[in-house]
Tab-separated table of C-alpha atoms (C1' of nucleotides) in Angstrom:
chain	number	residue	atom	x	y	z
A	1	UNK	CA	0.000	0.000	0.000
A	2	UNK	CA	2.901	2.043	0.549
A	3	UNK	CA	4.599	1.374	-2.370
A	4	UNK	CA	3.494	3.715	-5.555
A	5	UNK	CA	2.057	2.872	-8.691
A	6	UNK	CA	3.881	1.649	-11.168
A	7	UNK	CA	3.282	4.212	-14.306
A	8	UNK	CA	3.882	1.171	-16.635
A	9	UNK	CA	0.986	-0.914	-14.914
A	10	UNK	CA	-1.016	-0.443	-17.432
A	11	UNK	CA	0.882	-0.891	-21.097
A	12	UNK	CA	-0.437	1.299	-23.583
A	13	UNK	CA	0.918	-0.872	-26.592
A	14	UNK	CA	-0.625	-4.020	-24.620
A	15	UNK	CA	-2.216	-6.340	-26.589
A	16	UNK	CA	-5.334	-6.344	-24.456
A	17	UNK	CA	-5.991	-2.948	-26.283
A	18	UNK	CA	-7.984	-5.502	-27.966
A	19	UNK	CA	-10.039	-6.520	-25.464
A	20	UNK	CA	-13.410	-7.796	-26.450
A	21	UNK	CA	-13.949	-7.572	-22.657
A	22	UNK	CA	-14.901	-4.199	-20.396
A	23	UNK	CA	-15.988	-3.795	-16.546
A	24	UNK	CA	-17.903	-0.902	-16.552
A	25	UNK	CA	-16.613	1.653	-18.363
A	26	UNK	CA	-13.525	2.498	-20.147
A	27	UNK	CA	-11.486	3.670	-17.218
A	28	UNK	CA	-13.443	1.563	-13.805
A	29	UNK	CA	-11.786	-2.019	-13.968
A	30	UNK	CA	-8.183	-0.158	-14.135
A	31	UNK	CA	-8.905	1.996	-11.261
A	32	UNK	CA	-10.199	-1.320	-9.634
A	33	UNK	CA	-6.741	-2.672	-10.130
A	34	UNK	CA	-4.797	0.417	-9.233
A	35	UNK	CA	-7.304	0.398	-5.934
A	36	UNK	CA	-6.289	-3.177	-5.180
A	37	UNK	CA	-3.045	-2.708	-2.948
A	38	UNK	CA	-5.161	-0.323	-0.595
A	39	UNK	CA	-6.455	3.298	-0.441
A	40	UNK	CA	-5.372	5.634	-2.912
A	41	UNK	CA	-4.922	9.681	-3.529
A	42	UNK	CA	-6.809	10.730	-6.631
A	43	UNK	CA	-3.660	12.044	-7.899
A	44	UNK	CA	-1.756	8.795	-6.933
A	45	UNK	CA	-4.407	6.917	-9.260
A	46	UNK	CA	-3.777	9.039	-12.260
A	47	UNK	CA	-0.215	8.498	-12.602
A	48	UNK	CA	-0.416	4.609	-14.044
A	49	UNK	CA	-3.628	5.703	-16.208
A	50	UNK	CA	-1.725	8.062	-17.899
A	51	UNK	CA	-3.408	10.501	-20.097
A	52	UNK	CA	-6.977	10.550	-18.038
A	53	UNK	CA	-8.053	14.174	-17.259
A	54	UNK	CA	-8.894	14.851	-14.361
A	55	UNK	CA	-11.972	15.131	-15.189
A	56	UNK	CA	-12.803	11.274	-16.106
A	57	UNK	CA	-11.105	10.344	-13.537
A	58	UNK	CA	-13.558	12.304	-11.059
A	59	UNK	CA	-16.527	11.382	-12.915
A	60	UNK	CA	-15.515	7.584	-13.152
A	61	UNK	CA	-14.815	7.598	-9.333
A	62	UNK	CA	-18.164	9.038	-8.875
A	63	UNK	CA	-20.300	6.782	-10.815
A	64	UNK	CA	-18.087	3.962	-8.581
A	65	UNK	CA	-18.780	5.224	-5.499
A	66	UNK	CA	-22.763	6.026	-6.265
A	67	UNK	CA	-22.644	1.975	-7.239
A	68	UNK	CA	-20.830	1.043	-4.192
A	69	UNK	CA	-17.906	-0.070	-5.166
A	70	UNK	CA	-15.416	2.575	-3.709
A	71	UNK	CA	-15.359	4.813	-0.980
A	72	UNK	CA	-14.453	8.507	-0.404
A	73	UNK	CA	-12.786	9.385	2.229
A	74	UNK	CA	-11.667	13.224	1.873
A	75	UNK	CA	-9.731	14.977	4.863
A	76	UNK	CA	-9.851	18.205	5.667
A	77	UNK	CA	-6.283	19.638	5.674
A	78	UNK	CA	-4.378	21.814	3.443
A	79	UNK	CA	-3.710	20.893	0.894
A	80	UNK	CA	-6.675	18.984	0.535
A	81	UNK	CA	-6.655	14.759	0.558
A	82	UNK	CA	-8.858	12.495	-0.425
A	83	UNK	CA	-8.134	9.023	-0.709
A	84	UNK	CA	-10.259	6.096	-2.317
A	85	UNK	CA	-10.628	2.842	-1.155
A	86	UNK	CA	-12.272	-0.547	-2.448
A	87	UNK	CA	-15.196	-1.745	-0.838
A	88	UNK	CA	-16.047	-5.745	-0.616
A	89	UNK	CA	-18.258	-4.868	-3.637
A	90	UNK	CA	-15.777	-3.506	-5.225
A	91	UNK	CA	-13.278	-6.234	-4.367
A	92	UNK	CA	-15.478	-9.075	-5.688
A	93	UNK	CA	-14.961	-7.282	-9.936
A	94	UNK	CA	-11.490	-8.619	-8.971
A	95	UNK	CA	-12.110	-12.234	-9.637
A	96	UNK	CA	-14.022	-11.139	-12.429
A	97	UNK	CA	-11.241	-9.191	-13.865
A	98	UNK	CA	-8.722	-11.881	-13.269
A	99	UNK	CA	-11.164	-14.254	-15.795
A	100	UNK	CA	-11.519	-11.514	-18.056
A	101	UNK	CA	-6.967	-12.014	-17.843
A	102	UNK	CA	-7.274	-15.498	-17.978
A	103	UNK	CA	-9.333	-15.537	-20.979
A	104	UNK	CA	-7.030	-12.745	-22.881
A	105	UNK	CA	-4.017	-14.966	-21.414
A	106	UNK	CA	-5.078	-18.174	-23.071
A	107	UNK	CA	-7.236	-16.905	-26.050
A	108	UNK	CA	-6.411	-12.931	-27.120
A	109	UNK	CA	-3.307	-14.333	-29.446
A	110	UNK	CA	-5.454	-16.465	-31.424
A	111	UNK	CA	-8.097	-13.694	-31.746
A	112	UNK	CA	-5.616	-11.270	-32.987
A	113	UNK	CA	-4.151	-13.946	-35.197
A	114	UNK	CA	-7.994	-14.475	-36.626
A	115	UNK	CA	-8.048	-10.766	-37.165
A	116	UNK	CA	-4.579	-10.305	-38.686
A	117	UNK	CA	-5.267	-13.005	-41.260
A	118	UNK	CA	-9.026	-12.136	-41.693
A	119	UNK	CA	-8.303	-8.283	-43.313
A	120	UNK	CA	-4.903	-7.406	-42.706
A	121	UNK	CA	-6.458	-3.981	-44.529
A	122	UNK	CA	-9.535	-3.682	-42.533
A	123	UNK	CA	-8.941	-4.835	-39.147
A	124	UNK	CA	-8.315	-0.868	-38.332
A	125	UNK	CA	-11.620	-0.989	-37.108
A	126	UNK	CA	-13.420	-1.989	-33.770
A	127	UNK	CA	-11.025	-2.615	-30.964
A	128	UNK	CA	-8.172	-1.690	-32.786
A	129	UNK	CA	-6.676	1.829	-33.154
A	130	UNK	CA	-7.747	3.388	-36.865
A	131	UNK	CA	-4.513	5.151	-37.234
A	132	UNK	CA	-1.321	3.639	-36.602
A	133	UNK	CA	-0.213	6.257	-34.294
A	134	UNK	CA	1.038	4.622	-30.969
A	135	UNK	CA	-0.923	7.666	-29.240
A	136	UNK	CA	-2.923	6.656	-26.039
A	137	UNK	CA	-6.382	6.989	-27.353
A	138	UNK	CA	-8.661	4.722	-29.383
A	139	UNK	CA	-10.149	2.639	-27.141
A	140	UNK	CA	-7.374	3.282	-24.869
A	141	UNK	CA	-5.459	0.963	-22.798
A	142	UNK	CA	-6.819	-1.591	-21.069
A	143	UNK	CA	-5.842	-3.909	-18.347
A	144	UNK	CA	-2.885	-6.545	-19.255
B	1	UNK	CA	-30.237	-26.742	-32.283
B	2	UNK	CA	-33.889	-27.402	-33.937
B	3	UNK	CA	-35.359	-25.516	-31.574
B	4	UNK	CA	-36.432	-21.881	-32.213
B	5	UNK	CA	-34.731	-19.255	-30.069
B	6	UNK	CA	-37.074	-17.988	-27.184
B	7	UNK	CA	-38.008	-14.469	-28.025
B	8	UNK	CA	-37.844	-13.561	-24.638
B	9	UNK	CA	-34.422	-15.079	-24.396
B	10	UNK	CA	-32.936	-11.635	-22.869
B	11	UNK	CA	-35.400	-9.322	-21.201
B	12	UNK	CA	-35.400	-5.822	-21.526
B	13	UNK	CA	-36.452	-4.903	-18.276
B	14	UNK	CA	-33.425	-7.354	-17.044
B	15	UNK	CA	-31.513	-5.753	-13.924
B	16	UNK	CA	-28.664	-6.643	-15.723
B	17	UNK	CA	-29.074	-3.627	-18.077
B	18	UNK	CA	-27.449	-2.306	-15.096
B	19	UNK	CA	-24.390	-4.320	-15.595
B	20	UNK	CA	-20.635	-3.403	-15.481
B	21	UNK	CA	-19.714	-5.834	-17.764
B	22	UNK	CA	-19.551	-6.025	-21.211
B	23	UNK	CA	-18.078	-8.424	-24.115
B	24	UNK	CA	-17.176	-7.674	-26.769
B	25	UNK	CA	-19.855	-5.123	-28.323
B	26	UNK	CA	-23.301	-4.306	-27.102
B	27	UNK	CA	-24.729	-7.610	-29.142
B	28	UNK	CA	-21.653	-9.958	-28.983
B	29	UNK	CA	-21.908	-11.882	-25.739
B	30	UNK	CA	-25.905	-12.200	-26.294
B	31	UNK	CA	-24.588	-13.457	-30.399
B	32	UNK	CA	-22.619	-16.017	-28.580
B	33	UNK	CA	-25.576	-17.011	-26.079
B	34	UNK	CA	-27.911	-17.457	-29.401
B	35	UNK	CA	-25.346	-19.258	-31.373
B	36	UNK	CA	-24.754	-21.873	-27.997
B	37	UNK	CA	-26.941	-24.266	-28.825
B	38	UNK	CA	-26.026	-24.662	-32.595
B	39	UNK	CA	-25.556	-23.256	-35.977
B	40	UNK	CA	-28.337	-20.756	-36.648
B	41	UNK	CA	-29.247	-18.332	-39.424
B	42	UNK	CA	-29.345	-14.769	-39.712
B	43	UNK	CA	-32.947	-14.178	-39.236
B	44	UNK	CA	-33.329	-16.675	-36.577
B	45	UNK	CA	-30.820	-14.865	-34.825
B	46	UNK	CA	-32.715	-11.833	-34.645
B	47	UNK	CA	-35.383	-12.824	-32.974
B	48	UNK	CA	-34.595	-12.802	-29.116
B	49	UNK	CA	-32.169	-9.876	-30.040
B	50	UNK	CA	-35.343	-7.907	-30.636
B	51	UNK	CA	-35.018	-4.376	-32.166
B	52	UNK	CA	-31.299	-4.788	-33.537
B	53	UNK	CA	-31.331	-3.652	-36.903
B	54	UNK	CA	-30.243	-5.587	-39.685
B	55	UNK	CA	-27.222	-3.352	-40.154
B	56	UNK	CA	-26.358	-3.597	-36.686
B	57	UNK	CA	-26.875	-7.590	-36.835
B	58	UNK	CA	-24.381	-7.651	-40.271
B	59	UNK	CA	-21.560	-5.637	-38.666
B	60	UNK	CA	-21.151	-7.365	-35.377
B	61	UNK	CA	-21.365	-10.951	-37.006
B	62	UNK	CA	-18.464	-9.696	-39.568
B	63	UNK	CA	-16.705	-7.969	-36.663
B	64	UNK	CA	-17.032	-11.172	-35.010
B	65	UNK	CA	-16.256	-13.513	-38.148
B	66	UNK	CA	-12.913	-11.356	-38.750
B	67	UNK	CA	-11.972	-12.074	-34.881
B	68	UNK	CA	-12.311	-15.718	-35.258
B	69	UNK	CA	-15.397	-15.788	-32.699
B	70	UNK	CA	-17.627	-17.193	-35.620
B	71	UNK	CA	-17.818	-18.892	-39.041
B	72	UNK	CA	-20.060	-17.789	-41.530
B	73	UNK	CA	-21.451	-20.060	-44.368
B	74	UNK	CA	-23.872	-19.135	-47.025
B	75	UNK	CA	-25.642	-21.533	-49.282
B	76	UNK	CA	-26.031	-20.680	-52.991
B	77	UNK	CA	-29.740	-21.626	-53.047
B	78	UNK	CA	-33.069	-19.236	-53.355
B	79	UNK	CA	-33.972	-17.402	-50.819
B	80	UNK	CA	-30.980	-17.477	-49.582
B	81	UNK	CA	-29.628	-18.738	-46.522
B	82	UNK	CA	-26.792	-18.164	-44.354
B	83	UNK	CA	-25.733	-20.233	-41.130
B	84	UNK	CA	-23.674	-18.840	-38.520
B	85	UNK	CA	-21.661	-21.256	-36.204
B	86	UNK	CA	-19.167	-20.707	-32.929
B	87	UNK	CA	-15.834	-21.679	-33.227
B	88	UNK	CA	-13.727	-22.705	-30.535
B	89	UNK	CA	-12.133	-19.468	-30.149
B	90	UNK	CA	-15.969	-17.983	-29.980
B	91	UNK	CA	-17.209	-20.864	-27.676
B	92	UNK	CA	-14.344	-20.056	-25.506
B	93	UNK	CA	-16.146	-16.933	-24.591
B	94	UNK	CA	-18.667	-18.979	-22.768
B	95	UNK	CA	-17.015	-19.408	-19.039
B	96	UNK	CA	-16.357	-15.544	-19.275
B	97	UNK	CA	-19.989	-14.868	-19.833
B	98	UNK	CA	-20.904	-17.505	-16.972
B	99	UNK	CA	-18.630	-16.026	-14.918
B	100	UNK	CA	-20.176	-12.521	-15.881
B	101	UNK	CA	-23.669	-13.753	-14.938
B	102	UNK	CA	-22.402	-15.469	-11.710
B	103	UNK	CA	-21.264	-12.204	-10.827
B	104	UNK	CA	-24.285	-10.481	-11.318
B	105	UNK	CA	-26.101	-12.827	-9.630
B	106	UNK	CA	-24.303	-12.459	-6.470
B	107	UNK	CA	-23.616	-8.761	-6.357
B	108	UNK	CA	-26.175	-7.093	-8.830
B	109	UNK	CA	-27.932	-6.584	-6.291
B	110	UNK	CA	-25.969	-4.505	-3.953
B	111	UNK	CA	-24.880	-2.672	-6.387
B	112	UNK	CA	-28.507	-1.881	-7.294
B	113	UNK	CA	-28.991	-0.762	-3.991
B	114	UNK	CA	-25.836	1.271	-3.510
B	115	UNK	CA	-27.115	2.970	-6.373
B	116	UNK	CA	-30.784	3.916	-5.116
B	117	UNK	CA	-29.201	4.479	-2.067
B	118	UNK	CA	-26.710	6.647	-3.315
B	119	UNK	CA	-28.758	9.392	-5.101
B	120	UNK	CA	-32.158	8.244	-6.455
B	121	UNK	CA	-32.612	11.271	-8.114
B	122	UNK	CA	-29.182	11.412	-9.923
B	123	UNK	CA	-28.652	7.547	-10.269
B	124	UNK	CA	-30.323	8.029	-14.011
B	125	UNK	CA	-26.582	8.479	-15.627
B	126	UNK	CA	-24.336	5.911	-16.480
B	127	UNK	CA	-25.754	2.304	-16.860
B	128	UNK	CA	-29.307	2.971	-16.138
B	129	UNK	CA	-31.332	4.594	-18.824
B	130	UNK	CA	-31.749	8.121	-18.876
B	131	UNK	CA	-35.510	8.666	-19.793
B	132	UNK	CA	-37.929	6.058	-17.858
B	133	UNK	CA	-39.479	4.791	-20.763
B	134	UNK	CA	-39.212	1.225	-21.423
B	135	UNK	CA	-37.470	1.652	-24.829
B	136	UNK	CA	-35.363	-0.977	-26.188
B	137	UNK	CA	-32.821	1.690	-25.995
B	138	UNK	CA	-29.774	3.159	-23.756
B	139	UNK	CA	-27.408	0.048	-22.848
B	140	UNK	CA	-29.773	-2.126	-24.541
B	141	UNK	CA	-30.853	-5.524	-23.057
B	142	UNK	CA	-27.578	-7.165	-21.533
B	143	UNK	CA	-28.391	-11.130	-21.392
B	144	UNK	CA	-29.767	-12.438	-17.806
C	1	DG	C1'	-48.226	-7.428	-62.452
C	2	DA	C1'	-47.650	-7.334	-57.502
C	3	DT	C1'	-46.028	-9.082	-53.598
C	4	DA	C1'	-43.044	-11.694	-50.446
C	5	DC	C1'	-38.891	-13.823	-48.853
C	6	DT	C1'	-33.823	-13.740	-47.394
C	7	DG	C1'	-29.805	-11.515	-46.219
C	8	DG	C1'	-28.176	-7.984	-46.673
C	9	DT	C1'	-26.317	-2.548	-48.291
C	10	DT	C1'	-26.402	2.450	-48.245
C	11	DA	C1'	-26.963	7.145	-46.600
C	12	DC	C1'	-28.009	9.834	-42.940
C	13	DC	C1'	-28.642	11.135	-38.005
C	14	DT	C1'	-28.313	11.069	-32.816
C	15	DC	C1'	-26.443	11.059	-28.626
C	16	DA	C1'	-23.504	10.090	-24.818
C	17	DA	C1'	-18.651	9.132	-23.555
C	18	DA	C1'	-14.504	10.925	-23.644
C	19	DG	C1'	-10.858	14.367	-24.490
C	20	DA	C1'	-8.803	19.353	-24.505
C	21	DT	C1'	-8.255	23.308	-22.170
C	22	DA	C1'	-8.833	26.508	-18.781
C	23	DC	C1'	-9.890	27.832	-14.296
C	24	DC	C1'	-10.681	27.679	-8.979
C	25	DG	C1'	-10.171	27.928	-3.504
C	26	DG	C1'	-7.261	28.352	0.164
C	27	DG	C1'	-3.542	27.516	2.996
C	28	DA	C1'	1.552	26.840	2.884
C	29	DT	C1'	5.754	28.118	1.401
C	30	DA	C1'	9.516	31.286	-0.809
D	1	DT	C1'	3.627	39.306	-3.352
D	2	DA	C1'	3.859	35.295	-5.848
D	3	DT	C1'	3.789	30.628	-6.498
D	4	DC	C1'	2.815	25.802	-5.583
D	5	DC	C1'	-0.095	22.069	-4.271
D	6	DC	C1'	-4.367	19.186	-4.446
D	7	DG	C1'	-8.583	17.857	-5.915
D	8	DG	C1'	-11.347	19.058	-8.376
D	9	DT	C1'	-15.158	22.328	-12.036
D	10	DA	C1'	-16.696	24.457	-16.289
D	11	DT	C1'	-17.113	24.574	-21.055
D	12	DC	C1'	-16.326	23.220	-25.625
D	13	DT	C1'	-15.310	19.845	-29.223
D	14	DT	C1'	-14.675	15.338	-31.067
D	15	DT	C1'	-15.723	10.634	-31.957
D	16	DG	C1'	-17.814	6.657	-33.060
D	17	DA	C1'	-21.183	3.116	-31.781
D	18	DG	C1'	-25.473	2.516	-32.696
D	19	DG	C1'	-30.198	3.658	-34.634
D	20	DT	C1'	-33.703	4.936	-38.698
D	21	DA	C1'	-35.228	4.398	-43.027
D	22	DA	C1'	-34.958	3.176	-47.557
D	23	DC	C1'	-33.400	0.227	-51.023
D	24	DC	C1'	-31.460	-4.083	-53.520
D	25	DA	C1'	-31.112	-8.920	-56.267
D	26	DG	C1'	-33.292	-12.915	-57.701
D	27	DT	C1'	-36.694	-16.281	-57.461
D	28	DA	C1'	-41.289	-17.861	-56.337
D	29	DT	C1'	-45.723	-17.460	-55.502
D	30	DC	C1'	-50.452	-15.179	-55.823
DNA sequence: GATACTGGTTACCTCAAAGATACCGGGATA
DNA sequence: TATCCCGGTATCTTTGAGGTAACCAGTATC
């Protein structure tokens, strides 16, 4: 819990950018993750999903909290802190995003191989980034 | 496989329109649920998927065929006909979405209740549907 | 001749999620 | 006085999945 987040946690070149698999939405099953060592800063959780404004972030947080699955806990110092936390609710999407891992583990390289071979052309589509740009948008990354 | 797909395979007024999870695209895990049981054609498979247009249908069963998730076959007779059939890679999907619906199962509902807990008044963003109509709209139907 | 059937295609539109950018309060620190 | 820090807000724009509606080929049937 001590220990920061790693910035790489979350590879933006990862394969899983591929995903046919999502935990609510685009940003909540990596916050879940980054939220799995123990309580977190907002700022702290922002660092390893690089590129979020801050306003996703706060909006994504939010919607988790409203559905139970963090808490908020903000102190009133200066400057402020706030720190997020899972709940058991929130802890139980883990074994759900460990499947979602074990399925991408044993079966992503034969999807992408399906795709590659399919429409080398036309696989730009869907889960895959349209341009070939490396930038982290598209779908953007997703859990590895 | 002879049997006709129940059109009330996936109710609309499921809780798990609420869901967190998703495969794939809005249709593909409840695709894969139709196709379970056998080969099926492309009519057939519109059925419990009520209210997806046929354009909607065509692109997520070639998004799917490109990804390896199913095989399509089309007989050169009159009317046509066209079967679509799982492959392994496709059927593999299966324990994710049973894992997906044991999840839901067990914590749907506390999440539900967080959520009208939370802030009945906002809790209309995000998963639920805006409006309170019962239109085969928003999220769309998730499968139950 | 008109209609139906199957499995689509095409053009157009809508709407919500997400991103970009800028700004804020208020105490601590320089 | 000025700047930094933290945890956000406010506003605008983009984007792309998904929906609506119309149309198509080719045969068969009414």
């Amino acid at each position: 819990m001590a220990e920061p987040l790693d910035p790489r946690m979350f590879d933006p070149v990862c394969p899983s950018s591929a995903m046919p698999i999502q935990i609510g939405d685009k940003w909540t099953a990596m916050i879940v993750l980054c939220l799995e060592g123990g309580r977190r800063r907002f700022n702290e959780i922002r660092v390893p999903l690089r590129g979020i404004t801050p306003k996703v972030l706060t909006q994504t947080l939010r919607a988790m909290e409203r559905d139970g699955l963090v808490t908020r806990t903000a102190y009133d110092e200066n400057p402020p802190r706030v720190e997020y936390e899972l709940t058991e609710l929130g802890r139980s999407l883990l074994t759900l995003i460990a499947a979602a891992r074990a399925w991408s583990e044993h079966h992503l390289p034969a999807l992408l191989e399906a795709r590659e071979a399919h429409g080398p052309a036309s696989a730009s589509s869907r889960w895959s980034r349209g341009t070939e740009s490396g930038s982290p948008q598209g779908r953007g990354p997703s859990f590895r």
